[in-house]
């Protein structure tokens, strides 16, 4: 057998020195979650710079023939007693003042390995060929492809320097601010006071939603004077960067590099001041670590950690909890478990993958599925130097490659900012559906899919039916249906009394409305009036009544609670409400009946005629209000039409969850029907398809040629008469409904995604899942037995059909 050095020399042509543009993987295997810390270490292919764990490297050798690898192995350094954990003062993870990560330190060793015999040469070594030394040095020096923007900030973006700070005009009016004893110039408030940096006036801050805080005097003063910057008294200390400076025109907390001289102008020596007030970010952190935070995360309860198959946590990559919570529930469904774990192993997925498996969704979903479900990465971690006493916490896996692939087609999800879990869930299902296009039998996303039918009856008595497909049932929360009205009345009285006395309501006194889930489901099904509906029967505008039902019941029913509503001035607000959700629901009564004997269909609009279609026209008031918020006119029209002009909030919700639709930019013709692109139509005809079928396929697929071709092959019986978009069709099934799961309407609650925070763009998401006969909490990488799952505080509820 050849000496390892001779083997290396004979394969030198397979060794590449990486260019600055090459992506180099060295933190994690491309096919599994093995790392240099894993038992077998990590092997970096010195031709492609892809990384492989001990079990996978041989598959790469078989597939590519690449024999030379850099082997990286990390072993734990011995550390002294655990450091005491400090109370966080910042809304961040792993940064100074933030939540502590307690990172363990590791020692790293390297060697060159030549497959298939695993011949090994140590590195560094002067005996190695120069090309190999240069290549290894470049790999070790390079920033790993997996490690982009790794600082795990939890909400707030970094504060920017205010545009008004450098040239701030200050008025010399003789004001000298004393070091203590401050009071609002317009009321009796002595807390939450803001010093205006232009003229030295001291005024109280904004009023909170619950009546606490200030009386808005500081912000009202800005509206009168346009003096831009104010600093919160009580937050100024020798550490000036910690002071809370607010810019009214920029409407956010900012940095003022000249704060020291701006304060000195009013006689303030910051070096001796003590901190007595929380900054805005700290107050948000404090509020979040109070009620919702503790309830949803089940803080303060001695939780039994759980390890093993199906109980693997997901490491937070910095604001990725929306992804972690959603994927834990998704991979707890039978469909995803079967598709990406039971029926597909890592080697098979790698065999099907392109040359770079890191960009292949099928490969990365299989990797994630095996990571979450195999139990390989969910074993108790050893604490200290005593291997006999494993702690119950497991480290979890970082879903970096999966996030990179799923976010590639979506600019928002590729940022480090917090995102809406609902929006992510819909985007994820869309990507999975595309990846399994033409293979509906293996598409796991179909388990969530169902048909919705709107029945519209105009005052002539004639009806129109409009069908669509959806993955979620989005429900309004009717606060008027609260079951605890007496307690709410008593609380409002108490709150008014406390506010009049200048006191604040404590968090344990707050009473929130409790709305039964059945009231939310009833509001979805209840008849609703559509004003300005153009009736083709009357050839005039009239009032119509719309009722909505489901044409099929999915295997898994996802309910989205519309907790975020628009207040006056287009300020999004989160409803402070509980929804009482039972373990078992029955939605059998929500099945649509379809076209009934004796009903008369509204006539279709005649092409070229002045008549308009039975699809309602967009209400221009709704469109104008949405346009004023920055959305495009066409998108706003579609949102109004698709929600039957029900209102701005409904249209806004539709728009937010359909921004990625393939046909979102397709124009609307006067009849409300999409116009087919003539060049695409001719292309399909040139493939040998009939014009009517090609036209229908393009409508069904939002003008996407590839999807239209798939649609034609999947709908061989499609003919011109059974138009997919025909809102007046008498047919009981729609080509897109075919193959949808269906069954009884009884469901059992199996998963909850809850949200803590004031908006979907900040805060934190946590999942609770019913597994193996008990509730389990998945809070990023922490997995444990749930003692009191927050069933009344969910944002998304996942129900599994009960087999009747």
PDB file of C-alpha atoms in Angstrom, residues 84-101 152 154 275 278-279 281-290 293-294 297:
ATOM      1  CA  UNK A  84     -23.016  33.033  37.950  1.00  0.00           C
ATOM      2  CA  UNK A  85     -25.559  34.242  35.384  1.00  0.00           C
ATOM      3  CA  UNK A  86     -26.198  37.986  35.405  1.00  0.00           C
ATOM      4  CA  UNK A  87     -29.624  39.621  35.045  1.00  0.00           C
ATOM      5  CA  UNK A  88     -29.908  40.885  31.445  1.00  0.00           C
ATOM      6  CA  UNK A  89     -30.204  44.621  30.806  1.00  0.00           C
ATOM      7  CA  UNK A  90     -30.325  44.376  27.005  1.00  0.00           C
ATOM      8  CA  UNK A  91     -32.773  42.795  24.583  1.00  0.00           C
ATOM      9  CA  UNK A  92     -30.059  40.607  23.023  1.00  0.00           C
ATOM     10  CA  UNK A  93     -28.426  37.197  23.244  1.00  0.00           C
ATOM     11  CA  UNK A  94     -24.697  36.630  23.640  1.00  0.00           C
ATOM     12  CA  UNK A  95     -23.720  40.317  23.781  1.00  0.00           C
ATOM     13  CA  UNK A  96     -22.489  42.330  26.749  1.00  0.00           C
ATOM     14  CA  UNK A  97     -25.438  43.118  28.993  1.00  0.00           C
ATOM     15  CA  UNK A  98     -27.681  40.630  27.163  1.00  0.00           C
ATOM     16  CA  UNK A  99     -28.711  37.078  27.960  1.00  0.00           C
ATOM     17  CA  UNK A 100     -25.634  34.960  28.763  1.00  0.00           C
ATOM     18  CA  UNK A 101     -24.728  32.069  26.472  1.00  0.00           C
ATOM     19  CA  UNK A 152     -28.058  37.114  18.055  1.00  0.00           C
ATOM     20  CA  UNK A 154     -33.374  39.617  19.833  1.00  0.00           C
ATOM     21  CA  UNK A 275     -29.932  55.690  37.000  1.00  0.00           C
ATOM     22  CA  UNK A 278     -35.769  52.262  32.748  1.00  0.00           C
ATOM     23  CA  UNK A 279     -35.056  53.042  29.099  1.00  0.00           C
ATOM     24  CA  UNK A 281     -36.080  49.087  25.461  1.00  0.00           C
ATOM     25  CA  UNK A 282     -35.615  47.978  29.074  1.00  0.00           C
ATOM     26  CA  UNK A 283     -39.260  48.708  29.870  1.00  0.00           C
ATOM     27  CA  UNK A 284     -40.289  46.596  26.866  1.00  0.00           C
ATOM     28  CA  UNK A 285     -37.967  43.829  28.081  1.00  0.00           C
ATOM     29  CA  UNK A 286     -39.386  44.146  31.593  1.00  0.00           C
ATOM     30  CA  UNK A 287     -43.006  44.035  30.372  1.00  0.00           C
ATOM     31  CA  UNK A 288     -42.204  41.046  28.173  1.00  0.00           C
ATOM     32  CA  UNK A 289     -40.443  39.220  31.009  1.00  0.00           C
ATOM     33  CA  UNK A 290     -43.555  39.692  33.095  1.00  0.00           C
ATOM     34  CA  UNK A 293     -43.382  35.962  28.867  1.00  0.00           C
ATOM     35  CA  UNK A 294     -43.678  33.864  31.988  1.00  0.00           C
ATOM     36  CA  UNK A 297     -42.476  30.149  28.354  1.00  0.00           C
TER      37      UNK A 297
END
